[in-house]
Coordinates of C-alpha atoms and ligand atoms in Angstrom, one line a residue:
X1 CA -25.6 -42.5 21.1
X2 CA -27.0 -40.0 19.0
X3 CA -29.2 -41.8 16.0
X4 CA -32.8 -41.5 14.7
X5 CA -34.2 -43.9 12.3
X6 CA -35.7 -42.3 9.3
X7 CA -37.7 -44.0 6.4
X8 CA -36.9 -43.3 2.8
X9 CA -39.0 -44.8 0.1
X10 CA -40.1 -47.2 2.9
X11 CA -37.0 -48.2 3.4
X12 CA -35.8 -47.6 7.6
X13 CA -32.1 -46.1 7.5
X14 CA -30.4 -45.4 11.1
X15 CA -28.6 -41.9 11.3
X16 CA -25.9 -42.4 14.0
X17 CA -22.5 -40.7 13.0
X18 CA -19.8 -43.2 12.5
X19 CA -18.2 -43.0 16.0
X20 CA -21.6 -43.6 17.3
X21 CA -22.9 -46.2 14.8
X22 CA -19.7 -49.1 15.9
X23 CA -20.6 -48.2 19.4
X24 CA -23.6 -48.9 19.0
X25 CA -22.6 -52.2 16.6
X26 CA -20.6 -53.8 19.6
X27 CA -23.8 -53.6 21.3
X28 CA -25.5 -56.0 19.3
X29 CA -25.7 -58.7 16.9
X30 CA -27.9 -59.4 13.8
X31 CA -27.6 -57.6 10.5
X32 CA -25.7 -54.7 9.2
X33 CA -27.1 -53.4 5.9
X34 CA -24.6 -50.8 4.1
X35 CA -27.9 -49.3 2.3
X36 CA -27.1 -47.5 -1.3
X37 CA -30.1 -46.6 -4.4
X38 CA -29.5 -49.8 -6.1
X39 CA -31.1 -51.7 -3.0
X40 CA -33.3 -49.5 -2.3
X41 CA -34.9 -49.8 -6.6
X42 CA -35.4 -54.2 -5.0
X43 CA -39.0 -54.3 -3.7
X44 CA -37.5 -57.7 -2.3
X45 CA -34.9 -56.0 -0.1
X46 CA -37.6 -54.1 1.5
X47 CA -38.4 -56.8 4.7
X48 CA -34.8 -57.4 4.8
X49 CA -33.2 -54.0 5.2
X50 CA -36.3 -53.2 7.7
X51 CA -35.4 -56.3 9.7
X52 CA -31.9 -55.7 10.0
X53 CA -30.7 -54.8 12.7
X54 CA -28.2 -51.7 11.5
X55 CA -28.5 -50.2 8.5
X56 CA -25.8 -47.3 7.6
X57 CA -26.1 -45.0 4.7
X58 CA -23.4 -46.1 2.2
X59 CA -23.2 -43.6 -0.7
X60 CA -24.1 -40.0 -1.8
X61 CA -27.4 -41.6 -3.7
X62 CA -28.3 -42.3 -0.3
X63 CA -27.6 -39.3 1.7
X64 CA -28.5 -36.8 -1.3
X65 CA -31.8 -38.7 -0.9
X66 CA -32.1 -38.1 2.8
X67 CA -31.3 -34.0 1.8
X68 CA -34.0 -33.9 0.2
X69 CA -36.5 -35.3 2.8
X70 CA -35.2 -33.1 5.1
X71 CA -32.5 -35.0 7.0
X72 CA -29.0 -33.7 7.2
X73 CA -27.2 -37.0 7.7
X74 CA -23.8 -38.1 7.1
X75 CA -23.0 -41.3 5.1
X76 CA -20.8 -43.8 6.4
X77 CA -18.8 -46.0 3.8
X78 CA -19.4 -49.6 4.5
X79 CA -15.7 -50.0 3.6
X80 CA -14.6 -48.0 6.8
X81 CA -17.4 -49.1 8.6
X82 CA -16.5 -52.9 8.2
X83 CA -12.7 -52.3 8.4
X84 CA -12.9 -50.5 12.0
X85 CA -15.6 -53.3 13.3
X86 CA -11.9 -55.6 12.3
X87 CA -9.7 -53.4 14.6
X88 CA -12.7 -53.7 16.9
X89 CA -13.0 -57.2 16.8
X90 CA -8.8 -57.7 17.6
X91 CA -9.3 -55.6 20.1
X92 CA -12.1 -57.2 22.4
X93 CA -10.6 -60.5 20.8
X94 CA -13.4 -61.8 18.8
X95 CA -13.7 -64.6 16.1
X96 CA -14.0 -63.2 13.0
X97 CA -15.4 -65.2 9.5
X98 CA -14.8 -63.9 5.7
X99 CA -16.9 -65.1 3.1
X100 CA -16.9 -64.2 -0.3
X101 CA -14.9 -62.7 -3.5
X102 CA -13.2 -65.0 -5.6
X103 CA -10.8 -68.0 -4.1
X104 CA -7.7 -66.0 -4.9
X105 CA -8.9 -62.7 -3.4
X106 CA -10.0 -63.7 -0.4
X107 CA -7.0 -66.0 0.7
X108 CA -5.0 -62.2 -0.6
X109 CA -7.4 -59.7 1.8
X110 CA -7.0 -62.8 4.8
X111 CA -3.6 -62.4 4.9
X112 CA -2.6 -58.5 4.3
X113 CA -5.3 -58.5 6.8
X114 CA -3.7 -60.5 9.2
X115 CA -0.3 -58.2 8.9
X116 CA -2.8 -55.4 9.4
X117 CA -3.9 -56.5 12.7
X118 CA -1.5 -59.1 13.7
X119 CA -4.0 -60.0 16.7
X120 CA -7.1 -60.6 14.8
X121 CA -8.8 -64.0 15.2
X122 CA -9.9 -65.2 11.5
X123 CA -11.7 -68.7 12.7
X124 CA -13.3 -69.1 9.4
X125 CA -12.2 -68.2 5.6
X126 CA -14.8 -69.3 2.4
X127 CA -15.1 -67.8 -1.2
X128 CA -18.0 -66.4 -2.5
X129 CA -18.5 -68.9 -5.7
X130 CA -19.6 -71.4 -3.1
X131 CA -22.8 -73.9 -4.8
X132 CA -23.5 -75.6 -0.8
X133 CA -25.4 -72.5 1.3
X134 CA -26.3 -75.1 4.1
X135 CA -22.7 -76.3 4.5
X136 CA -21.5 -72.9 4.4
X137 CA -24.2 -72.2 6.9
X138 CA -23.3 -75.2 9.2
X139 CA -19.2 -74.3 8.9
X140 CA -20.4 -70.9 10.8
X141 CA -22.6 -72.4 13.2
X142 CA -20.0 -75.0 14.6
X143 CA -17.7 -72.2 14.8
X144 CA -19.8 -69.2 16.2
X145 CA -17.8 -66.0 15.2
X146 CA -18.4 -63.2 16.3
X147 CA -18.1 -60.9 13.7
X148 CA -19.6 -62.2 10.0
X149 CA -18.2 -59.9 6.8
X150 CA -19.6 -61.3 3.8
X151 CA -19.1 -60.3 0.5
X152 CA -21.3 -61.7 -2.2
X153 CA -22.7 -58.8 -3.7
X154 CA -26.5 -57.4 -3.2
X155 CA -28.6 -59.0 -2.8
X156 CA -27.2 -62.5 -2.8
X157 CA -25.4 -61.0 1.0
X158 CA -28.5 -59.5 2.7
X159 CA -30.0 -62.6 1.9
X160 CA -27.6 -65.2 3.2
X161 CA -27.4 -63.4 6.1
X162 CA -30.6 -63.0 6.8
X163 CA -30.9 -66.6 6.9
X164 CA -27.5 -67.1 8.5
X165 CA -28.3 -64.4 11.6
X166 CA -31.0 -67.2 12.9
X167 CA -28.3 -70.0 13.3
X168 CA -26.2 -67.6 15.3
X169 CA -28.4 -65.3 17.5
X170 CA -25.1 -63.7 19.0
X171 CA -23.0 -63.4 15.7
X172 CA -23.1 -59.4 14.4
X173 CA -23.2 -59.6 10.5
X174 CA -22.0 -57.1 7.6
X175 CA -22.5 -57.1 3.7
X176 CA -19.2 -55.2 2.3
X177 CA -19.8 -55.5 -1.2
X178 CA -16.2 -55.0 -3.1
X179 CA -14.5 -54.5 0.1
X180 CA -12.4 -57.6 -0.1
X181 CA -11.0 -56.9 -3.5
X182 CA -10.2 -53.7 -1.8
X183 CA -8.2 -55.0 0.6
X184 CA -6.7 -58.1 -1.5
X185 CA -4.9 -54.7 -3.1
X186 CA -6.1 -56.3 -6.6
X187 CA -8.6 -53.6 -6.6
X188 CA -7.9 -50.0 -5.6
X189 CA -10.1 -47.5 -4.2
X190 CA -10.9 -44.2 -5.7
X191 CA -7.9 -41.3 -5.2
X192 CA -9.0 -39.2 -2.1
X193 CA -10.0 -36.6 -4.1
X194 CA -12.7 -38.8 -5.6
X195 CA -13.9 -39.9 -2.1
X196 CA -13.7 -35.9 -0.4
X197 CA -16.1 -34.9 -3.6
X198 CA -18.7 -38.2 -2.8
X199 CA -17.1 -39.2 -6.5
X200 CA -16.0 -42.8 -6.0
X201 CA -19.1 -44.4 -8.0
X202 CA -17.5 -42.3 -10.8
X203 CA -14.0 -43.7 -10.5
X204 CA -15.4 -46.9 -9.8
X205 CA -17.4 -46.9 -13.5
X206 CA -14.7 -45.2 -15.3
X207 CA -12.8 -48.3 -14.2
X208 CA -15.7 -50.8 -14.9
X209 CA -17.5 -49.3 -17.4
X210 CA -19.6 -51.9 -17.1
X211 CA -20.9 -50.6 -13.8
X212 CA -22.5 -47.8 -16.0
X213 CA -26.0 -49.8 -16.3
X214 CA -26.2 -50.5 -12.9
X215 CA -26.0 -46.3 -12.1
X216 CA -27.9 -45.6 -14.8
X217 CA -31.0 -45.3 -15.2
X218 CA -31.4 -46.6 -11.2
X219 CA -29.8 -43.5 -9.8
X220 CA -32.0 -40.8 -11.5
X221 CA -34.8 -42.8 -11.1
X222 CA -33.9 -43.0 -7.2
X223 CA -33.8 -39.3 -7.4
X224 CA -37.1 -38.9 -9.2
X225 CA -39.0 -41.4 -6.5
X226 CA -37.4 -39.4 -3.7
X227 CA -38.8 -36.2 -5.3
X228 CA -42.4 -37.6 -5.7
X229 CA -42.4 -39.1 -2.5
X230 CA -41.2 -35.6 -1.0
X231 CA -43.2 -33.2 -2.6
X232 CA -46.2 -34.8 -4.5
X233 CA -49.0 -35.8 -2.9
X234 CA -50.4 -39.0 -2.1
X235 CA -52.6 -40.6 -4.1
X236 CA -51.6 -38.1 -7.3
Ligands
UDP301 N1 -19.2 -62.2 -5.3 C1 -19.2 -63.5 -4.8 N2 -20.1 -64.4 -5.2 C2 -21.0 -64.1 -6.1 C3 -21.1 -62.8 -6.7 C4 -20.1 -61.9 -6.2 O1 -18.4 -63.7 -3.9 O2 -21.8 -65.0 -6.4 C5 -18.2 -61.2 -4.8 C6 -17.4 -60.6 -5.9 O3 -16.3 -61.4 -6.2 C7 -16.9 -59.3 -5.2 C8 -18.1 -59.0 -4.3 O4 -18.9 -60.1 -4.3 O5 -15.8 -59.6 -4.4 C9 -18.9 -57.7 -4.6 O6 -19.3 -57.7 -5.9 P1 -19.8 -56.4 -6.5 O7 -18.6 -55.5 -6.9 O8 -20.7 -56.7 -7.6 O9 -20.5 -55.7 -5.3 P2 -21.2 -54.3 -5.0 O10 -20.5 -53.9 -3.7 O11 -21.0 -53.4 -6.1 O12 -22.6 -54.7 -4.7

């Protein structure tokens, strides 16, 4: 498996190329972190990205930042990545638990996925608006999936499951973000041409404009940190 582990900002991100990263995923369990610049601006998300087990670089902000410390990596949307752990899972014919998104979305993306892979073994289906974390918790221990995709947004995700990977020591865990809403078909992913060009954060705040304070100012100022941290010297 070809991967290196490279800090950015102080944050560890593993370089495997996608093939290489879900081989390397069925090997394990604990956490996947889908790592883009708005986790990486959280000084809290610092000890839970670099005790996760996986983390994948989601995003241009990410891999643009990598560029310019000298690694040539290719990102790996968390999207494709979590949705190919799925066909995984049906294949090797492991339990698989959703939580997160909204009531309505989630009971959507269970069952288009479920036509999607007709084999798939859903054990376990919760929202994300959930007020209980230790009955959610206690749900997933009695039923010990295998596979844990949890969408709450960051960094509400990375922290449930860091707290949820200690209940199940075999369990492999993965934040996806919107990826739900993707798959519920109530929210559509950028045209291709959007994803070829590394654009989908623009389609994604033309469509949300009020995404546009969460990009900006955190992605220049991503930028800007890289920059220093590449080419100014400690301690100026
Ligand atoms: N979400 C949730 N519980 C919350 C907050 C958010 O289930 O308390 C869900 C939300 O409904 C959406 C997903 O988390 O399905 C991701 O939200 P967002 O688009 O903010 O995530 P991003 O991927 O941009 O971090």
């Amino acid at each position: 498996m070809n991967s290196d582990t490279v800090y950015l900002l102080g944050y560890k991100i593993n370089t495997f190329d996608f093939d290489s990263a879900v081989e390397y995923a069925n090997s394990i369990s604990g956490q996947v972190v889908t790592i883009n610049p708005e986790m990486m601006s959280n000084p809290d998300m610092k000890e839970i990205v670099n005790s996760a087990e996986l983390v994948i670089p989601d995003g241009i902000g990410v891999q643009l930042g990598l560029m310019i410390c000298g690694h040539n990596v290719k990102r790996i949307a968390g999207i494709e990545f979590a949705h190919k752990m799925l066909s995984e899972a049906e294949k090797n014919r492991q339990s698989v638990a959703l939580i997160g998104a909204k009531p309505e979305v989630i009971e959507k993306a269970k069952e288009n996925l479920q036509k999607e892979f007709p084999n798939l073994y859903i054990t376990y289906v919760q929202d994300g608006y959930f007020k209980d974390t230790e009955r959610v918790l206690n749900d997933i221990k009695i039923r010990q999936p295998r596979l844990v995709l949890c969408a709450l947004g960051s960094p509400k995700q990375e922290q449930f499951i860091a707290q949820a990977k200690k209940l199940l020591p075999d369990a492999l865990f993965i934040g996806v973000g919107g990826s739900f809403d993707v798959w519920s078909g109530i929210v559509k992913r950028a045209p291709k041409i959007f994803q070829v060009l590394c654009l989908e954060w623009l389609y994604r705040t033309i469509k949300e404009p009020q995404r546009f304070k969460r990009i900006f100012p955190t992605l220049p100022l991503f930028v800007l940190r890289v920059l220093k941290e590449r080419f100014v010297p400690k301690g100026v």
